[in-house]
Amino acid sequence: MTNNVTLTRFIIEQQCELPEASGTFTLLLNNIVTACKQIAQKVSRGQLIGVLGSADSENVQGEVQKKLDIITNDIMVNALNWTGHLAGMASEEIDDFIPIPPQYKKGKYLVLFDPLDGSSNIDINLAVGTIFSVLRCREAVEPELEDFLRKGSEQVCAGFVIYGPSTMLVLTTGHGVNGFTLDQDIGEFILTHPNMRIPEETQEFAINMSNQRFWESPVQRYIEECLQGKEGERGKDFNMRWVASFVADVYRILTRGGVFLYPLDNRDPSKPAKLRLMYEANPMAFIIEQAGGLCSTGRERILDIKPDGVHQRVPVVLGSKNEVERIVDYHLSEAGES
Ligand code: AHG
Ligand code: MN
Ligand code: MN
């Protein structure tokens, strides 16, 4: 136990070490975290308050929205738009970026979020989460789309909250990764997992095997070798996990290593990839790299991608350094580039 360091104390102590840090970022982070506590309360009460099931509507992704997709989106927007710290927001659930209403002061940050990640799991009571990414914005201007389309390497902060057996916050501001557990009795996140690091080696992969026939050959090769186990090329057995909640698969990898793949597949040529760059891949890539792991499309570092849209999708390979490097090598050697 880390003698009960609250998130508030942790952020203020970090702020004191960063001479350029102003209090506004600390306040913004507290607003984001307050929204996540409200979401945790809704998620944990579930059908007691009638929030499960579908909303009979579709989002910009053409996906049927769960009631909680909409509820959590509204909680995030209403917890942040009045604070005076934001120039704008973007959400998985909203087509265009979200401007700050004219009656509120604007600030210098942008927050992009997936308000409920893994929502296909909410009705079967498996872990879901909220993922957020913070960028700086030009000041005293109405933000334009281009202000949001920044490379992941420009993020000032990234985090996620996983609503599981414990409600946990995982956060990076570019100075390592720290995990906090929500103490429901006092409503505070407490530092329980300081300086999280991902083992460079692993024997555990995460992929949705039902898409195998649609993968490119480098991914086919890598997974086939894992499945051959110690009699095959790798000389060791592998285990498999697939939660279908990005936050849960990433949290597992942060705690015990592993490699996660949601690769390109040719099921639907209009949607060759599944995960969204701006509010899923980029924040998780920042966290994974800060914890000593790697995050790639298979061909390029996720954090180096210049976005061309708020809802752009990318293939994702992330986790233990040595496995991600092997998978990237399979992609590049197939293209004759390694
Ligand atoms: P979301 O619920 O925000 O749409 O995200 C779901 C994502 C991600 O959390 C998960 O890794 C992936 O979709 C699971 O995809 P499959 O259902 O195709 O396995
Ligand atoms: Mn998601
Ligand atoms: Mn979502």
Tab-separated table of C-alpha atoms and ligand atoms in Angstrom:
chain	number	residue	atom	x	y	z
A	1	MET	CA	0.000	0.000	0.000
A	2	THR	CA	1.391	3.447	-0.732
A	3	ASN	CA	0.349	5.168	2.525
A	4	ASN	CA	-2.948	6.423	1.077
A	5	VAL	CA	-1.757	8.941	-1.525
A	6	THR	CA	-4.945	10.327	-3.072
A	7	LEU	CA	-5.088	11.182	-6.772
A	8	THR	CA	-5.520	14.861	-5.879
A	9	ARG	CA	-2.331	14.832	-3.771
A	10	PHE	CA	-0.479	12.866	-6.472
A	11	ILE	CA	-1.421	15.345	-9.230
A	12	ILE	CA	-0.551	18.393	-7.079
A	13	GLU	CA	2.817	16.859	-6.111
A	14	GLN	CA	3.484	16.128	-9.819
A	15	GLN	CA	2.445	19.701	-10.659
A	16	CYS	CA	4.950	21.047	-8.119
A	17	GLU	CA	7.726	19.141	-9.911
A	18	LEU	CA	6.737	20.634	-13.285
A	19	PRO	CA	7.540	24.373	-13.140
A	20	GLU	CA	5.597	24.968	-16.355
A	21	ALA	CA	2.486	23.252	-14.936
A	22	SER	CA	-0.396	25.550	-14.122
A	23	GLY	CA	-3.216	24.581	-11.779
A	24	THR	CA	-5.660	24.418	-14.696
A	25	PHE	CA	-4.479	20.988	-15.793
A	26	THR	CA	-4.861	19.700	-12.226
A	27	LEU	CA	-8.411	21.047	-12.091
A	28	LEU	CA	-9.233	19.614	-15.548
A	29	LEU	CA	-8.019	16.167	-14.500
A	30	ASN	CA	-10.139	16.339	-11.369
A	31	ASN	CA	-13.188	17.211	-13.515
A	32	ILE	CA	-12.528	14.211	-15.798
A	33	VAL	CA	-12.150	11.936	-12.784
A	34	THR	CA	-15.353	13.247	-11.191
A	35	ALA	CA	-17.208	12.354	-14.410
A	36	CYS	CA	-15.726	8.837	-14.280
A	37	LYS	CA	-16.889	8.438	-10.657
A	38	GLN	CA	-20.409	9.338	-11.812
A	39	ILE	CA	-20.114	6.797	-14.640
A	40	ALA	CA	-18.884	4.155	-12.169
A	41	GLN	CA	-21.997	4.734	-10.099
A	42	LYS	CA	-24.325	4.303	-13.124
A	43	VAL	CA	-22.480	1.217	-14.394
A	44	SER	CA	-22.504	-0.478	-10.982
A	45	ARG	CA	-26.249	0.091	-10.508
A	46	GLY	CA	-27.072	-1.283	-13.957
A	47	GLN	CA	-30.610	-2.626	-14.305
A	48	LEU	CA	-31.522	-1.345	-10.828
A	49	ILE	CA	-31.840	2.026	-12.576
A	50	GLY	CA	-32.817	0.636	-15.991
A	51	VAL	CA	-29.648	1.690	-17.877
A	52	LEU	CA	-28.860	-1.635	-19.572
A	53	GLY	CA	-29.827	-2.623	-23.086
A	54	SER	CA	-29.793	-0.835	-26.414
A	55	ALA	CA	-30.892	2.713	-27.090
A	56	ASP	CA	-32.335	1.818	-30.509
A	57	SER	CA	-30.072	4.442	-32.136
A	58	GLU	CA	-26.822	4.351	-34.092
A	59	ASN	CA	-23.648	6.399	-33.654
A	60	VAL	CA	-21.382	7.850	-36.320
A	61	GLN	CA	-19.688	4.466	-36.487
A	62	GLY	CA	-22.963	2.900	-37.652
A	63	GLU	CA	-22.984	0.875	-34.420
A	64	VAL	CA	-26.132	0.324	-32.352
A	65	GLN	CA	-25.708	2.418	-29.224
A	66	LYS	CA	-26.273	1.038	-25.748
A	67	LYS	CA	-28.271	3.276	-23.391
A	68	LEU	CA	-25.082	3.638	-21.334
A	69	ASP	CA	-23.094	4.805	-24.386
A	70	ILE	CA	-25.367	7.858	-24.506
A	71	ILE	CA	-25.676	8.324	-20.724
A	72	THR	CA	-21.901	8.198	-20.221
A	73	ASN	CA	-21.301	10.524	-23.169
A	74	ASP	CA	-23.669	13.098	-21.626
A	75	ILE	CA	-21.989	12.730	-18.208
A	76	MET	CA	-18.577	13.492	-19.744
A	77	VAL	CA	-19.837	16.480	-21.776
A	78	ASN	CA	-21.799	18.009	-18.862
A	79	ALA	CA	-18.915	17.491	-16.421
A	80	LEU	CA	-16.418	19.295	-18.650
A	81	ASN	CA	-18.066	21.914	-20.861
A	82	TRP	CA	-18.543	24.571	-18.076
A	83	THR	CA	-15.059	24.254	-16.484
A	84	GLY	CA	-13.319	26.999	-18.488
A	85	HIS	CA	-10.375	24.661	-19.170
A	86	LEU	CA	-11.476	23.319	-22.562
A	87	ALA	CA	-11.522	24.730	-26.065
A	88	GLY	CA	-13.558	21.718	-27.196
A	89	MET	CA	-14.187	17.984	-26.937
A	90	ALA	CA	-14.617	14.966	-29.211
A	91	SER	CA	-16.488	11.757	-28.407
A	92	GLU	CA	-16.856	8.353	-30.025
A	93	GLU	CA	-20.605	8.891	-29.779
A	94	ILE	CA	-20.796	12.291	-31.520
A	95	ASP	CA	-20.202	12.839	-35.259
A	96	ASP	CA	-18.443	16.214	-35.142
A	97	PHE	CA	-16.271	17.696	-32.428
A	98	ILE	CA	-18.190	19.284	-29.506
A	99	PRO	CA	-17.765	23.071	-29.125
A	100	ILE	CA	-17.938	24.788	-25.726
A	101	PRO	CA	-21.338	26.518	-25.331
A	102	PRO	CA	-21.024	30.327	-25.724
A	103	GLN	CA	-22.048	31.009	-22.123
A	104	TYR	CA	-18.915	29.235	-20.813
A	105	LYS	CA	-15.283	30.442	-20.762
A	106	LYS	CA	-12.937	28.557	-23.086
A	107	GLY	CA	-9.552	27.153	-22.077
A	108	LYS	CA	-6.443	25.734	-23.697
A	109	TYR	CA	-7.136	21.973	-23.657
A	110	LEU	CA	-9.040	19.522	-25.843
A	111	VAL	CA	-10.394	16.254	-24.390
A	112	LEU	CA	-11.187	13.321	-26.691
A	113	PHE	CA	-12.925	10.323	-25.171
A	114	ASP	CA	-14.576	6.957	-25.557
A	115	PRO	CA	-17.133	7.324	-22.791
A	116	LEU	CA	-17.934	3.626	-22.583
A	117	ASP	CA	-15.368	1.232	-24.032
A	118	GLY	CA	-16.368	-2.408	-24.411
A	119	SER	CA	-20.048	-1.566	-24.303
A	120	SER	CA	-20.976	-4.876	-25.941
A	121	ASN	CA	-20.045	-6.340	-22.536
A	122	ILE	CA	-22.273	-4.126	-20.382
A	123	ASP	CA	-25.381	-6.354	-20.620
A	124	ILE	CA	-23.343	-9.455	-19.701
A	125	ASN	CA	-21.772	-7.723	-16.674
A	126	LEU	CA	-18.144	-7.805	-17.826
A	127	ALA	CA	-15.612	-5.007	-17.284
A	128	VAL	CA	-16.070	-1.845	-19.352
A	129	GLY	CA	-14.282	1.500	-19.176
A	130	THR	CA	-13.787	5.128	-20.154
A	131	ILE	CA	-10.746	6.196	-22.205
A	132	PHE	CA	-9.584	9.818	-22.458
A	133	SER	CA	-6.875	11.795	-24.238
A	134	VAL	CA	-5.853	15.416	-23.532
A	135	LEU	CA	-4.307	17.719	-26.150
A	136	ARG	CA	-3.312	21.385	-25.986
A	137	CYS	CA	-5.219	23.768	-28.256
A	138	ARG	CA	-4.455	27.187	-29.706
A	139	GLU	CA	-5.785	29.737	-27.165
A	140	ALA	CA	-8.582	32.279	-27.545
A	141	VAL	CA	-9.791	30.841	-30.841
A	142	GLU	CA	-12.781	28.823	-31.914
A	143	PRO	CA	-11.226	25.365	-32.382
A	144	GLU	CA	-11.331	23.865	-35.833
A	145	LEU	CA	-11.147	20.214	-36.826
A	146	GLU	CA	-7.427	20.589	-37.523
A	147	ASP	CA	-6.837	21.474	-33.832
A	148	PHE	CA	-8.049	17.962	-32.914
A	149	LEU	CA	-6.076	16.120	-35.599
A	150	ARG	CA	-2.813	16.102	-33.649
A	151	LYS	CA	-0.388	13.166	-33.560
A	152	GLY	CA	-0.627	10.954	-30.477
A	153	SER	CA	2.918	12.054	-29.569
A	154	GLU	CA	1.438	15.509	-28.824
A	155	GLN	CA	-0.856	14.272	-26.037
A	156	VAL	CA	-0.245	15.956	-22.656
A	157	CYS	CA	-2.157	13.285	-20.760
A	158	ALA	CA	-3.910	9.977	-21.371
A	159	GLY	CA	-5.850	7.720	-19.062
A	160	PHE	CA	-8.584	5.197	-18.678
A	161	VAL	CA	-10.911	4.052	-15.935
A	162	ILE	CA	-11.867	0.369	-15.824
A	163	TYR	CA	-15.180	-0.435	-14.146
A	164	GLY	CA	-14.356	-3.957	-12.980
A	165	PRO	CA	-14.312	-5.766	-9.632
A	166	SER	CA	-12.429	-2.615	-8.599
A	167	THR	CA	-12.890	0.733	-10.290
A	168	MET	CA	-9.367	1.728	-11.276
A	169	LEU	CA	-7.812	4.747	-12.973
A	170	VAL	CA	-4.623	4.351	-15.030
A	171	LEU	CA	-2.925	7.646	-15.883
A	172	THR	CA	0.120	9.069	-17.628
A	173	THR	CA	1.240	12.670	-18.118
A	174	GLY	CA	4.471	11.572	-19.774
A	175	HIS	CA	6.258	10.748	-16.519
A	176	GLY	CA	5.495	7.022	-16.222
A	177	VAL	CA	2.202	5.226	-15.574
A	178	ASN	CA	0.380	5.082	-12.241
A	179	GLY	CA	-2.695	3.099	-11.159
A	180	PHE	CA	-5.281	4.265	-8.636
A	181	THR	CA	-8.089	2.280	-7.005
A	182	LEU	CA	-11.399	3.981	-6.149
A	183	ASP	CA	-12.082	3.795	-2.409
A	184	GLN	CA	-15.885	3.770	-2.595
A	185	ASP	CA	-16.147	4.638	1.129
A	186	ILE	CA	-14.492	8.049	0.705
A	187	GLY	CA	-15.025	8.548	-3.049
A	188	GLU	CA	-11.293	9.057	-3.684
A	189	PHE	CA	-8.888	7.331	-6.068
A	190	ILE	CA	-5.914	6.032	-4.030
A	191	LEU	CA	-2.460	5.344	-5.523
A	192	THR	CA	-2.176	1.528	-5.382
A	193	HIS	CA	-0.040	0.706	-8.461
A	194	PRO	CA	2.828	3.218	-8.676
A	195	ASN	CA	5.139	3.185	-11.730
A	196	MET	CA	3.482	0.344	-13.703
A	197	ARG	CA	5.894	-1.468	-16.050
A	198	ILE	CA	5.165	-4.066	-18.773
A	199	PRO	CA	7.446	-7.159	-18.867
A	200	GLU	CA	9.339	-7.239	-22.186
A	201	GLU	CA	8.687	-10.984	-22.599
A	202	THR	CA	5.290	-12.698	-22.585
A	203	GLN	CA	3.554	-15.975	-23.380
A	204	GLU	CA	0.052	-14.557	-23.656
A	205	PHE	CA	-1.664	-13.101	-26.726
A	206	ALA	CA	-5.047	-11.422	-27.125
A	207	ILE	CA	-6.887	-11.445	-30.452
A	208	ASN	CA	-10.423	-12.156	-31.699
A	209	MET	CA	-9.712	-15.542	-33.338
A	210	SER	CA	-13.079	-15.563	-35.149
A	211	ASN	CA	-11.571	-13.110	-37.668
A	212	GLN	CA	-8.587	-15.343	-38.487
A	213	ARG	CA	-9.525	-16.005	-42.140
A	214	PHE	CA	-9.567	-12.220	-42.781
A	215	TRP	CA	-6.077	-11.385	-41.426
A	216	GLU	CA	-2.984	-10.431	-43.430
A	217	SER	CA	-0.247	-13.084	-43.625
A	218	PRO	CA	2.196	-11.561	-41.046
A	219	VAL	CA	-0.538	-11.842	-38.383
A	220	GLN	CA	-1.516	-15.340	-39.622
A	221	ARG	CA	2.156	-16.346	-39.259
A	222	TYR	CA	2.572	-14.873	-35.764
A	223	ILE	CA	-0.603	-16.445	-34.333
A	224	GLU	CA	0.086	-19.800	-36.022
A	225	GLU	CA	3.514	-19.894	-34.327
A	226	CYS	CA	1.922	-19.095	-30.950
A	227	LEU	CA	-0.591	-21.932	-31.463
A	228	GLN	CA	2.180	-24.409	-32.390
A	229	GLY	CA	3.603	-23.924	-28.892
A	230	LYS	CA	6.868	-25.492	-27.748
A	231	GLU	CA	6.946	-28.008	-30.620
A	232	GLY	CA	6.924	-25.106	-33.091
A	233	GLU	CA	9.121	-22.174	-34.104
A	234	ARG	CA	8.718	-20.351	-30.782
A	235	GLY	CA	9.762	-23.311	-28.602
A	236	LYS	CA	7.292	-22.303	-25.875
A	237	ASP	CA	3.571	-22.603	-25.186
A	238	PHE	CA	1.278	-19.558	-25.270
A	239	ASN	CA	-1.960	-18.712	-23.483
A	240	MET	CA	-4.818	-16.697	-25.024
A	241	ARG	CA	-7.183	-14.122	-23.544
A	242	TRP	CA	-9.849	-11.951	-25.292
A	243	VAL	CA	-12.168	-9.797	-23.165
A	244	ALA	CA	-13.499	-7.612	-26.027
A	245	SER	CA	-13.063	-4.583	-23.767
A	246	PHE	CA	-9.925	-2.746	-24.839
A	247	VAL	CA	-9.532	-1.297	-21.321
A	248	ALA	CA	-9.603	-4.780	-19.745
A	249	ASP	CA	-7.130	-6.329	-22.209
A	250	VAL	CA	-4.789	-3.336	-21.838
A	251	TYR	CA	-5.026	-3.356	-18.040
A	252	ARG	CA	-4.140	-7.072	-17.968
A	253	ILE	CA	-1.103	-6.384	-20.165
A	254	LEU	CA	-0.020	-3.512	-17.889
A	255	THR	CA	-0.164	-5.828	-14.871
A	256	ARG	CA	1.349	-9.085	-16.246
A	257	GLY	CA	2.531	-8.455	-19.808
A	258	GLY	CA	1.082	-9.817	-23.041
A	259	VAL	CA	0.431	-8.752	-26.599
A	260	PHE	CA	-2.892	-7.437	-27.962
A	261	LEU	CA	-3.753	-7.432	-31.656
A	262	TYR	CA	-6.722	-5.934	-33.459
A	263	PRO	CA	-5.207	-6.146	-36.949
A	264	LEU	CA	-6.430	-5.090	-40.344
A	265	ASP	CA	-8.969	-7.513	-41.707
A	266	ASN	CA	-10.799	-7.647	-45.023
A	267	ARG	CA	-14.265	-8.490	-43.661
A	268	ASP	CA	-15.632	-5.050	-44.557
A	269	PRO	CA	-13.447	-3.080	-46.992
A	270	SER	CA	-15.084	0.155	-45.751
A	271	LYS	CA	-13.880	-0.628	-42.213
A	272	PRO	CA	-10.519	-2.473	-42.533
A	273	ALA	CA	-9.686	-1.697	-38.881
A	274	LYS	CA	-11.772	-1.640	-35.705
A	275	LEU	CA	-10.171	0.607	-33.088
A	276	ARG	CA	-10.356	4.391	-33.326
A	277	LEU	CA	-7.063	6.295	-33.374
A	278	MET	CA	-7.947	9.490	-31.513
A	279	TYR	CA	-9.717	8.155	-28.408
A	280	GLU	CA	-8.713	4.478	-28.212
A	281	ALA	CA	-5.365	3.724	-29.889
A	282	ASN	CA	-3.553	7.013	-29.149
A	283	PRO	CA	-4.293	7.230	-25.399
A	284	MET	CA	-3.514	3.540	-24.912
A	285	ALA	CA	-0.332	3.859	-26.999
A	286	PHE	CA	0.870	6.748	-24.794
A	287	ILE	CA	0.211	4.668	-21.658
A	288	ILE	CA	1.760	1.469	-23.026
A	289	GLU	CA	4.943	3.245	-24.207
A	290	GLN	CA	5.258	5.081	-20.875
A	291	ALA	CA	5.097	1.653	-19.170
A	292	GLY	CA	7.939	0.274	-21.351
A	293	GLY	CA	5.825	-1.440	-24.019
A	294	LEU	CA	5.309	-0.706	-27.719
A	295	CYS	CA	2.260	0.189	-29.812
A	296	SER	CA	2.250	-0.132	-33.594
A	297	THR	CA	-0.092	-0.598	-36.535
A	298	GLY	CA	2.255	-3.445	-37.496
A	299	ARG	CA	3.967	-1.093	-39.897
A	300	GLU	CA	4.324	2.224	-38.012
A	301	ARG	CA	4.320	3.624	-34.479
A	302	ILE	CA	0.749	4.601	-33.541
A	303	LEU	CA	1.883	7.848	-31.862
A	304	ASP	CA	3.510	9.025	-35.130
A	305	ILE	CA	0.313	8.833	-37.226
A	306	LYS	CA	-0.946	12.177	-38.556
A	307	PRO	CA	-4.730	11.796	-38.161
A	308	ASP	CA	-7.066	12.515	-41.048
A	309	GLY	CA	-10.315	12.328	-39.086
A	310	VAL	CA	-11.641	12.241	-35.513
A	311	HIS	CA	-13.114	8.758	-36.019
A	312	GLN	CA	-10.264	7.321	-38.078
A	313	ARG	CA	-9.693	3.602	-37.437
A	314	VAL	CA	-6.261	1.943	-37.234
A	315	PRO	CA	-4.929	-1.584	-36.750
A	316	VAL	CA	-3.387	-2.017	-33.273
A	317	VAL	CA	-0.582	-4.274	-32.025
A	318	LEU	CA	0.491	-3.378	-28.484
A	319	GLY	CA	2.112	-4.728	-25.341
A	320	SER	CA	5.335	-6.504	-24.397
A	321	LYS	CA	8.221	-4.975	-26.333
A	322	ASN	CA	9.821	-8.157	-27.674
A	323	GLU	CA	6.550	-9.562	-29.073
A	324	VAL	CA	5.480	-6.302	-30.718
A	325	GLU	CA	8.953	-6.003	-32.303
A	326	ARG	CA	8.613	-9.565	-33.673
A	327	ILE	CA	5.175	-8.827	-35.174
A	328	VAL	CA	6.415	-5.567	-36.741
A	329	ASP	CA	9.404	-7.457	-38.149
A	330	TYR	CA	7.053	-10.015	-39.764
A	331	HIS	CA	5.153	-7.141	-41.420
A	332	LEU	CA	8.265	-5.308	-42.620
A	333	SER	CA	10.141	-8.410	-43.791
A	334	GLU	CA	7.090	-9.454	-45.816
A	335	ALA	CA	7.240	-6.011	-47.456
A	336	GLY	CA	11.005	-6.477	-47.898
A	337	GLU	CA	11.687	-3.522	-45.572
A	338	SER	CA	13.336	-5.008	-42.461
B	1	AHG	P1	-16.485	0.236	-28.003
B	1	AHG	O1	-17.356	-0.558	-27.080
B	1	AHG	O2	-16.097	1.580	-27.424
B	1	AHG	O3	-17.040	0.321	-29.382
B	1	AHG	O4	-15.094	-0.531	-28.114
B	1	AHG	C1	-15.111	-1.882	-28.397
B	1	AHG	C2	-13.776	-2.245	-28.995
B	1	AHG	C3	-12.724	-2.553	-27.958
B	1	AHG	O5	-13.089	-2.223	-26.649
B	1	AHG	C4	-12.524	-4.047	-28.055
B	1	AHG	O6	-11.160	-4.393	-27.958
B	1	AHG	C5	-13.053	-4.393	-29.426
B	1	AHG	O7	-14.006	-3.400	-29.772
B	1	AHG	C6	-13.716	-5.739	-29.424
B	1	AHG	O8	-14.078	-5.981	-30.762
B	1	AHG	P2	-14.838	-7.363	-31.124
B	1	AHG	O9	-16.204	-7.248	-30.483
B	1	AHG	O10	-14.876	-7.353	-32.647
B	1	AHG	O11	-14.033	-8.489	-30.571
B	2	MN	MN	-13.998	1.579	-27.360
B	3	MN	MN	-17.343	3.132	-26.753
